[in-house]
Short mmCIF file of C-alpha atoms and ligand atoms in Angstrom, two decimals:
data_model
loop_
_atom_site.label_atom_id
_atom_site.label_comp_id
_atom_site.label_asym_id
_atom_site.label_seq_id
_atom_site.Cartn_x
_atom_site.Cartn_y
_atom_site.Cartn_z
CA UNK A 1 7.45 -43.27 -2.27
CA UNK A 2 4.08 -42.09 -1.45
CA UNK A 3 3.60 -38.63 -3.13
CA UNK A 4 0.94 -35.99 -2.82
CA UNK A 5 -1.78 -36.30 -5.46
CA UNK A 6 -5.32 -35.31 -5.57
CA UNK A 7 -8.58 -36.90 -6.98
CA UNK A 8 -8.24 -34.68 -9.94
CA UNK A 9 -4.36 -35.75 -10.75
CA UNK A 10 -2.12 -33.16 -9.87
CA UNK A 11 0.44 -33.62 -7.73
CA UNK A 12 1.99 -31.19 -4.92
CA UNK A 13 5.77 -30.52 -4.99
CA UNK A 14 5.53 -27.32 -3.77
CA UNK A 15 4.12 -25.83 0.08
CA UNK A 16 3.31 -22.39 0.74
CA UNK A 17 4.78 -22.07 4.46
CA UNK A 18 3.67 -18.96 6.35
CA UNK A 19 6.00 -18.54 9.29
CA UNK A 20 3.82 -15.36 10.76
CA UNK A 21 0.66 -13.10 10.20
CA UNK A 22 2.67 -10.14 11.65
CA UNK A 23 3.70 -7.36 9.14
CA UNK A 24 5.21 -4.32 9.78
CA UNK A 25 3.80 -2.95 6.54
CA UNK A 26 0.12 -1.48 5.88
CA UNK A 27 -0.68 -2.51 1.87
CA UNK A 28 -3.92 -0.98 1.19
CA UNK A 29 -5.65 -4.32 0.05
CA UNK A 30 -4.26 -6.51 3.10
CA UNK A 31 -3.76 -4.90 6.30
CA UNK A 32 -4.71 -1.25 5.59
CA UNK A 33 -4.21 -0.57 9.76
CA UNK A 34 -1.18 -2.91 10.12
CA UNK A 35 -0.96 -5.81 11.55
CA UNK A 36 -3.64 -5.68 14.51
CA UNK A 37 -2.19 -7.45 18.03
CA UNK A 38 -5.25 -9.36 19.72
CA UNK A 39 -3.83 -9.60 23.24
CA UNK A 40 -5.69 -12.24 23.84
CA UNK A 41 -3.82 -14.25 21.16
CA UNK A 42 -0.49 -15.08 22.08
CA UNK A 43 1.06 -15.23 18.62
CA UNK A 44 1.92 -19.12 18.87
CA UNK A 45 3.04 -19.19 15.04
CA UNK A 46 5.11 -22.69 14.53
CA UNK A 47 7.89 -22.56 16.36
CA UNK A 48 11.58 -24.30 15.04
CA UNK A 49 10.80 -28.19 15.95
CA UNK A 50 7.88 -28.24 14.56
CA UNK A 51 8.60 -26.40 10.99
CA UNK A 52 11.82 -29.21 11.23
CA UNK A 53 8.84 -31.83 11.51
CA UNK A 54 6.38 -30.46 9.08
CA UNK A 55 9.00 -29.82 6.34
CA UNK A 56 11.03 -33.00 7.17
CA UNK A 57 7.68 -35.31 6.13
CA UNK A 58 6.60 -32.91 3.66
CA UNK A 59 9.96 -33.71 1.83
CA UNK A 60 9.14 -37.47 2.44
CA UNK A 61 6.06 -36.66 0.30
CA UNK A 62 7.99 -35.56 -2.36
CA UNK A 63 7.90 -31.99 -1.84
CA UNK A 64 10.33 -30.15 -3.57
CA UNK A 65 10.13 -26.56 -2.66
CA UNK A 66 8.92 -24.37 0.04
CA UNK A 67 8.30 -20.46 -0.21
CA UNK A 68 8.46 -18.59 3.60
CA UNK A 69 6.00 -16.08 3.45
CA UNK A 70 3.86 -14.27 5.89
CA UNK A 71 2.57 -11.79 7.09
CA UNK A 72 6.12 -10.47 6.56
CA UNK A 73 8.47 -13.62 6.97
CA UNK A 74 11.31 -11.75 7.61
CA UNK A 75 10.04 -10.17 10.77
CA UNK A 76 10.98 -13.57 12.60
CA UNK A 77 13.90 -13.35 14.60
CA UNK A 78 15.13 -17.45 13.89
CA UNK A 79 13.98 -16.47 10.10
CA UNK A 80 17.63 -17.77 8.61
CA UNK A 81 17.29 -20.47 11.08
CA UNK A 82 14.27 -22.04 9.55
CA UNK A 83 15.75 -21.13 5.97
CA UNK A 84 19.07 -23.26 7.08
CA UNK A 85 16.62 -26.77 8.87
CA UNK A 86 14.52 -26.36 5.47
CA UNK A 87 17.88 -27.02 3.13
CA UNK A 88 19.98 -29.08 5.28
CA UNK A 89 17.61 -31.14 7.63
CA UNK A 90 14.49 -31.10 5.31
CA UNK A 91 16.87 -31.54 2.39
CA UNK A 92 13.97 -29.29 0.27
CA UNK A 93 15.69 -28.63 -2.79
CA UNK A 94 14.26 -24.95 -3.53
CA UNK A 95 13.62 -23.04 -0.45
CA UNK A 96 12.30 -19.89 -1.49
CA UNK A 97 10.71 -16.61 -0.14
CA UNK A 98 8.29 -14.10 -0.86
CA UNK A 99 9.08 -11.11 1.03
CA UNK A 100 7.92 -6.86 1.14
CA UNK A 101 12.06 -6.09 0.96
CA UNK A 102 12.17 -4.86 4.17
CA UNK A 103 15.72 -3.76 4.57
CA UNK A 104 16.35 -6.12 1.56
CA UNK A 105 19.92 -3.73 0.98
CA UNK A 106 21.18 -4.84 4.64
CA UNK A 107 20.15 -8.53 4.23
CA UNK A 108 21.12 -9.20 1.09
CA UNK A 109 24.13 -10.96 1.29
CA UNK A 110 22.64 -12.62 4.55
CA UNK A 111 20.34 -14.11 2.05
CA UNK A 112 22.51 -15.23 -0.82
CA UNK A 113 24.53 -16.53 2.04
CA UNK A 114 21.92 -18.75 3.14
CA UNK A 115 21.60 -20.56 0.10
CA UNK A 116 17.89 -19.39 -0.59
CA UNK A 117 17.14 -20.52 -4.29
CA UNK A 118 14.71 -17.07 -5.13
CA UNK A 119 13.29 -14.28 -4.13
CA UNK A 120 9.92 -12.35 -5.05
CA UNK A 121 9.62 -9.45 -3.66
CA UNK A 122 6.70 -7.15 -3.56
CA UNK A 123 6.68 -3.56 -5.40
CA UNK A 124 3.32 -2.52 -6.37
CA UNK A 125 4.96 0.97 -7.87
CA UNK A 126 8.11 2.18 -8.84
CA UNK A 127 6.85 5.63 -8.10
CA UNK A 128 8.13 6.69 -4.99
CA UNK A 129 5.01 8.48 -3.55
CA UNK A 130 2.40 5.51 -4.61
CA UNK A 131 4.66 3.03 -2.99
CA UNK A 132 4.16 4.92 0.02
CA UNK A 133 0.79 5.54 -0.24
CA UNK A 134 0.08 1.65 -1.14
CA UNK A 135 2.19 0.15 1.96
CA UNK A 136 2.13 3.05 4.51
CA UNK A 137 6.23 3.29 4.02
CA UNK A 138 8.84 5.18 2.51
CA UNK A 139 11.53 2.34 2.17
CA UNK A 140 11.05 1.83 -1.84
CA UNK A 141 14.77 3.36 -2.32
CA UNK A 142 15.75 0.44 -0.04
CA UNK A 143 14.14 -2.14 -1.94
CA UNK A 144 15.77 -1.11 -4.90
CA UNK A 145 19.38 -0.91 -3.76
CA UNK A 146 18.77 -4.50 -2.08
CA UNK A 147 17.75 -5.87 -5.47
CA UNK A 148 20.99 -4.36 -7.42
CA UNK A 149 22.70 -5.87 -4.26
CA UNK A 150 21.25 -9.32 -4.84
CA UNK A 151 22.53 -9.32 -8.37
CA UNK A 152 25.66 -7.82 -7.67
CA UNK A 153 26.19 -11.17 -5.91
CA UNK A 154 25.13 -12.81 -8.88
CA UNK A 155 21.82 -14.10 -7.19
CA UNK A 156 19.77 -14.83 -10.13
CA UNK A 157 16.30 -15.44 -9.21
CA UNK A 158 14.59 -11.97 -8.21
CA UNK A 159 11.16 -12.10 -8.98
CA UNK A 160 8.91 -8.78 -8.31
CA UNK A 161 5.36 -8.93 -7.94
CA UNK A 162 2.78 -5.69 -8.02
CA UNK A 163 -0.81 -6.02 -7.47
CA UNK A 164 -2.89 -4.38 -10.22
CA UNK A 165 -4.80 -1.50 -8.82
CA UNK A 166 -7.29 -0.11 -11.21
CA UNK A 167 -5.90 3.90 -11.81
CA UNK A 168 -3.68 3.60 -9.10
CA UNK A 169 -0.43 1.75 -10.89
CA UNK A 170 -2.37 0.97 -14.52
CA UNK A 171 -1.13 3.53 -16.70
CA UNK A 172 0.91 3.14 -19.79
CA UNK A 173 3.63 4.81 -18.20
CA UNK A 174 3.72 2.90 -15.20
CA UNK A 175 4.04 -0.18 -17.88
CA UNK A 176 6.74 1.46 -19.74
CA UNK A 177 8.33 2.02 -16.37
CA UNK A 178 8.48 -1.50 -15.64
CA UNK A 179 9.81 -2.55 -19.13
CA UNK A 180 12.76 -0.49 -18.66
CA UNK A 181 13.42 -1.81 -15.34
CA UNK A 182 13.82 -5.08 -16.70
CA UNK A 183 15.65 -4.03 -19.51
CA UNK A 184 18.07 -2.95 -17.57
CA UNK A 185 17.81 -5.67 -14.23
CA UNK A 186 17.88 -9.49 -14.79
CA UNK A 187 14.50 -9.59 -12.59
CA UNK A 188 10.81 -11.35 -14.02
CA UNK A 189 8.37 -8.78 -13.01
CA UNK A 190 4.39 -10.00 -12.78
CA UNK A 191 1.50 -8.19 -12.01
CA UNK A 192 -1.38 -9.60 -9.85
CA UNK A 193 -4.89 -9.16 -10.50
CA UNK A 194 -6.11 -8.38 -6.76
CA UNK A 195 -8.23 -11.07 -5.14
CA UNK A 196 -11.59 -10.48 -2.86
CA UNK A 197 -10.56 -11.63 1.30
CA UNK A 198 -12.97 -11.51 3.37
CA UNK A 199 -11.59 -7.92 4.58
CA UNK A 200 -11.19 -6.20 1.42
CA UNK A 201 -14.38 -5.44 -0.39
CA UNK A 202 -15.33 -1.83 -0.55
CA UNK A 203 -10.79 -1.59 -1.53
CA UNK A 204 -12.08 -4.59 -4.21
CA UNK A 205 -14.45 -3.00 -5.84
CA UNK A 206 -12.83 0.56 -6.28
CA UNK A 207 -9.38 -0.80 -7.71
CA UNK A 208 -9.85 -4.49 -9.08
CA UNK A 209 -9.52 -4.21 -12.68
CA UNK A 210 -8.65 -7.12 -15.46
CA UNK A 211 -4.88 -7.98 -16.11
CA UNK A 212 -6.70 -7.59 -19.86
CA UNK A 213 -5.42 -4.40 -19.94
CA UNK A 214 -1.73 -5.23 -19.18
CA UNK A 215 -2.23 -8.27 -21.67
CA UNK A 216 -3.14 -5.75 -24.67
CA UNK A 217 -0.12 -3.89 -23.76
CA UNK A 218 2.06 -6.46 -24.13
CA UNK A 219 0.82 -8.06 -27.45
CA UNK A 220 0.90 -4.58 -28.21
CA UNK A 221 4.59 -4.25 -28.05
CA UNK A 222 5.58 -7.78 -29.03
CA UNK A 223 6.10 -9.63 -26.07
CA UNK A 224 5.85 -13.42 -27.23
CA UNK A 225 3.77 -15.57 -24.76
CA UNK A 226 5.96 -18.39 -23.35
CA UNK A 227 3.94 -21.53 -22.66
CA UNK A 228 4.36 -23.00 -19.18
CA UNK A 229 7.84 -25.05 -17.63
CA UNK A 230 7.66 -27.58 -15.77
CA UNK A 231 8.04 -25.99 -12.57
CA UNK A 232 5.81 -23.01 -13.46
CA UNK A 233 4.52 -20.87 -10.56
CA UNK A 234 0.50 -19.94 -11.67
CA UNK A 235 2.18 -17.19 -13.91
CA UNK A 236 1.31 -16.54 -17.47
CA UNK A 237 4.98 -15.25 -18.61
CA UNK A 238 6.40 -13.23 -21.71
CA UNK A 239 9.45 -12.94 -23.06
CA UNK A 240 11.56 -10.53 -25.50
CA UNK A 241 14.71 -10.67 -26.53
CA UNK A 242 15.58 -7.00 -25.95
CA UNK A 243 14.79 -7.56 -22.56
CA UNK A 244 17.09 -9.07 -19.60
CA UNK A 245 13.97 -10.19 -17.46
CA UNK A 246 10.24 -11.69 -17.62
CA UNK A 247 6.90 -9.96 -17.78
CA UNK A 248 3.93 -12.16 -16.26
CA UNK A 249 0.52 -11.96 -15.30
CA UNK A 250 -1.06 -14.12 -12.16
CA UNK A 251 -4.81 -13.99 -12.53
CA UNK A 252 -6.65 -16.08 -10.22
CA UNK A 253 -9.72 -15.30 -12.06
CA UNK A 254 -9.11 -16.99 -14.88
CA UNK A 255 -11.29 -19.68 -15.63
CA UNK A 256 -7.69 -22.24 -16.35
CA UNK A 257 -5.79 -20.84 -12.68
CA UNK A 258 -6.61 -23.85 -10.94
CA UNK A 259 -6.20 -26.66 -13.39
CA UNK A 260 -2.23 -26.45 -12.95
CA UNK A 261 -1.84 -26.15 -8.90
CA UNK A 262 0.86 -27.57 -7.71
CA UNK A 263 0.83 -26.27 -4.28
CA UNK A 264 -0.71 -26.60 -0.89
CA UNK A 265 -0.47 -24.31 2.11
CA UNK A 266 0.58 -24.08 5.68
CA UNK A 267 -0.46 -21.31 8.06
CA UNK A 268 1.71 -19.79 10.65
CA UNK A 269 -0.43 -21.41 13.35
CA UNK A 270 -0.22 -25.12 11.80
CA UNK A 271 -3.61 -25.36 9.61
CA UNK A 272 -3.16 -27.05 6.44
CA UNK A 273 -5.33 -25.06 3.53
CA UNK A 274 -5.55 -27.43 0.83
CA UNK A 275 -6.52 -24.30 -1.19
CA UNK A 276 -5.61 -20.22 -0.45
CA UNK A 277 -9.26 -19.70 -1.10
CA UNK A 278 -10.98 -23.10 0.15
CA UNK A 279 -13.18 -23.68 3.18
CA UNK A 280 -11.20 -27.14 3.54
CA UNK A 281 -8.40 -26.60 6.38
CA UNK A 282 -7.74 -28.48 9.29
CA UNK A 283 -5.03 -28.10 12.29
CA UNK A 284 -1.95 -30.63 12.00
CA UNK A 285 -0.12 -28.91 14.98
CA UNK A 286 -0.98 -31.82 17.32
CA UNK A 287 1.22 -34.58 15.04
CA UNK A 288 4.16 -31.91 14.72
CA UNK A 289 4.85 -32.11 18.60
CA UNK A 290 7.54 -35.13 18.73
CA UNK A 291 9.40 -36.92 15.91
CA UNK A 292 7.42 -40.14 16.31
CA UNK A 293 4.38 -38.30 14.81
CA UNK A 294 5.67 -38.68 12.13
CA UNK A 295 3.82 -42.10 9.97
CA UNK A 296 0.55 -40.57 11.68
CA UNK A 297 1.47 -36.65 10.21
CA UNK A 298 2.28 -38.19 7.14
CA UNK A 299 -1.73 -40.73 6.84
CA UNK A 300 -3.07 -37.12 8.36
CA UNK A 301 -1.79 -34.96 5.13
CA UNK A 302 -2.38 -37.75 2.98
CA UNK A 303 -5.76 -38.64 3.91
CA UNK A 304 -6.43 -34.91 3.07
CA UNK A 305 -6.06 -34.88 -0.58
CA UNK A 306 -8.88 -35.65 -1.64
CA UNK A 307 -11.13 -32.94 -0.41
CA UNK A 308 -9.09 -30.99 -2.30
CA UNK A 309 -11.59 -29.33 -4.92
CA UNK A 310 -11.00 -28.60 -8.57
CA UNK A 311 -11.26 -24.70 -8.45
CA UNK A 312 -11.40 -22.01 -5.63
CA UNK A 313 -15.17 -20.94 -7.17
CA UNK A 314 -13.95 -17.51 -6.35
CA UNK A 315 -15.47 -16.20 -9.65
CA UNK A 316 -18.78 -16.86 -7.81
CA UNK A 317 -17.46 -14.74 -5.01
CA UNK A 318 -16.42 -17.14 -2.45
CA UNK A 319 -13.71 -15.75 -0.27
CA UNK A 320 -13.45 -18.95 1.86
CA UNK A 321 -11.66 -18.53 5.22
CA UNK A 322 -9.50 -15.98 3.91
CA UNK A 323 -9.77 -12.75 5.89
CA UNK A 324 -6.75 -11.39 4.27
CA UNK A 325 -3.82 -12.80 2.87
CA UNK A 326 -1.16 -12.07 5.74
CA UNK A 327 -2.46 -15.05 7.64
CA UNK A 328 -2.12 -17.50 4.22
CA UNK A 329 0.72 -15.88 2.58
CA UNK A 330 -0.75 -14.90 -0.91
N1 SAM B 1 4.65 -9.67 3.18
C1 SAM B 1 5.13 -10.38 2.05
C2 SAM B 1 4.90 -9.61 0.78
O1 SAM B 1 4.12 -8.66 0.80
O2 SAM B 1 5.51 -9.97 -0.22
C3 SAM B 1 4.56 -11.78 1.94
C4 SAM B 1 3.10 -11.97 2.22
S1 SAM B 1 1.97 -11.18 1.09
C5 SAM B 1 0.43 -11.67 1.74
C6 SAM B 1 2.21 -12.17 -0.37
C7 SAM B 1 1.72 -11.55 -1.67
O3 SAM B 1 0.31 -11.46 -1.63
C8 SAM B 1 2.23 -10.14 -1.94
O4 SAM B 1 2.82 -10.11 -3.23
C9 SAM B 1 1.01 -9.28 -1.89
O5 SAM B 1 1.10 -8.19 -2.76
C10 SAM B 1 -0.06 -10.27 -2.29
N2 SAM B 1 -1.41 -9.91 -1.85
C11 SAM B 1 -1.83 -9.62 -0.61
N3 SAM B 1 -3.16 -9.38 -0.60
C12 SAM B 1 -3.58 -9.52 -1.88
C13 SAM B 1 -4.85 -9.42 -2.52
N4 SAM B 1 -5.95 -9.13 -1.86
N5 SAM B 1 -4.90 -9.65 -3.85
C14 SAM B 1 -3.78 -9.98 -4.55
N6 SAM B 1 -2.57 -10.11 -4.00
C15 SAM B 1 -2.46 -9.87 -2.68
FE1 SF4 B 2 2.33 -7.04 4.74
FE2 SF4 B 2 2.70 -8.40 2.53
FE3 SF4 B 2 0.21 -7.89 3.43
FE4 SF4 B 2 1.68 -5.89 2.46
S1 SF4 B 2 0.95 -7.70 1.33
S2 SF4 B 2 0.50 -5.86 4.38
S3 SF4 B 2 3.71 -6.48 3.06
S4 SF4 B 2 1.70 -9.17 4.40
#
């Protein structure tokens, strides 16, 4: 089996599939006016057959598992469709989603019913009045009750994600808040340093700040570093016994990010980004039309790897095409 490897050896079991840029949610750092319809765009994000194609000779490459994301993912009215062609047609063995929890409480069961492998979902506070400042809703209480919903049905992979905003969600307290909630919830929480888009850069430079400061706090209270698995997502992680879930930090800063990516992305109109933050993308809608596309989709992607570059050189303040991340998927 041909498999997806790059000129620097790492291999690609994993794809980032956004299934649409739109987002009913306004996060300060990606679409602080919601998501903006161009009417001269007709919002042609992949459509069924061709998300059967792509993930049916994705899995031929020895892909593994896909994460939905968006934009908001679950926005899409076929969205447990696509979740259903990606287990059983695909045969990908971990579909997974990252999602803002938009009426996560009503879906819940909808989702453990679909046989999604895990969740992340996106909280940047637990404080009721930042999280509405951040996104532009009042729906945290929501969020919540959908993830004691999840593991009242025994789902067991919840992850939550926050993007560290510099005074805004940094405080000791709001770190203590976060212990306590996974004290108490089987649920890895990670912060997120925020990243530069092409959109974002006065919002960058008043609230980026170093995930050094939630490191200190966790050596401070004796969280013990846990060194990566074998399927490990680009998250540093902690552990401690007294605790039923995960602390991690992503930093794509860091000068080691890139050395363990395992992924490649898809955008919701068909581009393959060999990189969230590379200039290297190119359109493989045309081969996804009809199923005997299929040898030439799979010489296409293949022939692709290796432009992939070592690092995303966003430490020297490249953005690459990324406007914001609702059109990549984070
Ligand atoms: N709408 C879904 C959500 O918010 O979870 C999925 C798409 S969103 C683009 C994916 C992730 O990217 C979210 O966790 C979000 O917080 C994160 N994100 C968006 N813009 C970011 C930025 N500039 N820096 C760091 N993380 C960002
Ligand atoms: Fe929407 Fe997610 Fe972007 Fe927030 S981070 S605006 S929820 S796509």
């Amino acid at each position: 089996m041909q498999i997806l490897k790059d000129s620097f050896g790492r291999t690609f079991p994993y794809i980032r599939l956004s299934i649409t840029d739109v987002c009913n949610f306004k996060c300060g750092y990606c679409l602080p006016n919601g998501y903006q319809v161009d009417k001269k765009d007709n919002r042609k994000f992949l459509h069924l057959d061709e998300i059967k194609r792509l993930s049916k000779v994705f899995s031929k490459l020895g892909v593994q598992k896909i994460r939905l994301t968006g934009g908001e993912p679950t926005v899409r009215k076929d969205f447990f469709e696509i979740i259903k062609i990606l287990k059983n047609e695909a045969e990908i063995k971990k579909v997974v989603i990252t999602t803002n929890g938009y009426h996560l409480d009503e879906k819940a069961k909808m989702l453990v019913d679909s046989g999604l492998n895990g969740i992340n979902i996106s909280i940047d506070s637990l404080d009721r009045n930042t999280f509405k400042t951040i996104t532009g809703h009042d729906r945290l209480s929501e969020i919540l009750r959908g993830i004691q919903n999840l593991q009242d049905l025994n789902f067991d992979n919840i992850k939550v994600n926050a993007v560290l905003l510099k005074n805004i969600n940094t405080s000791e307290k709001d770190f203590d808040t976060w212990a306590n909630f996974i004290k108490k919830n089987k649920v890895d929480f990670r912060y997120i340093e925020l990243m530069r888009t092409g959109d974002n850069l006065n919002y960058f430079n008043k609230y980026h700040v170093s995930s050094k400061i939630f490191k200190e706090y966790l050596d401070k209270n004796n969280w013990i570093y846990q060194t990566f698995g074998k399927d490990a997502g680009p998250s540093l992680n902690y552990i401690n016994p007294d605790y039923r879930g995960k602390f991690g930090i992503i930093a794509p800063y860091s000068k080691d990010f890139c050395r363990t990516c395992n992924r490649l992305r898809i955008t919701s109109r068909g581009d393959l980004r060999l990189c969230l933050f590379g200039n290297t993308g190119i359109s493989i809608r045309h081969l996804l039309q009809k199923d005997d596309q299929i040898n030439e989709l799979q010489d296409l992607i293949l022939g692709q790897m290796k432009f992939k570059k070592e690092s995303h050189y966003l430490e020297l303040g490249e953005t690459g095409l990324t406007k914001n991340l609702s059109t990549t998927g984070g």
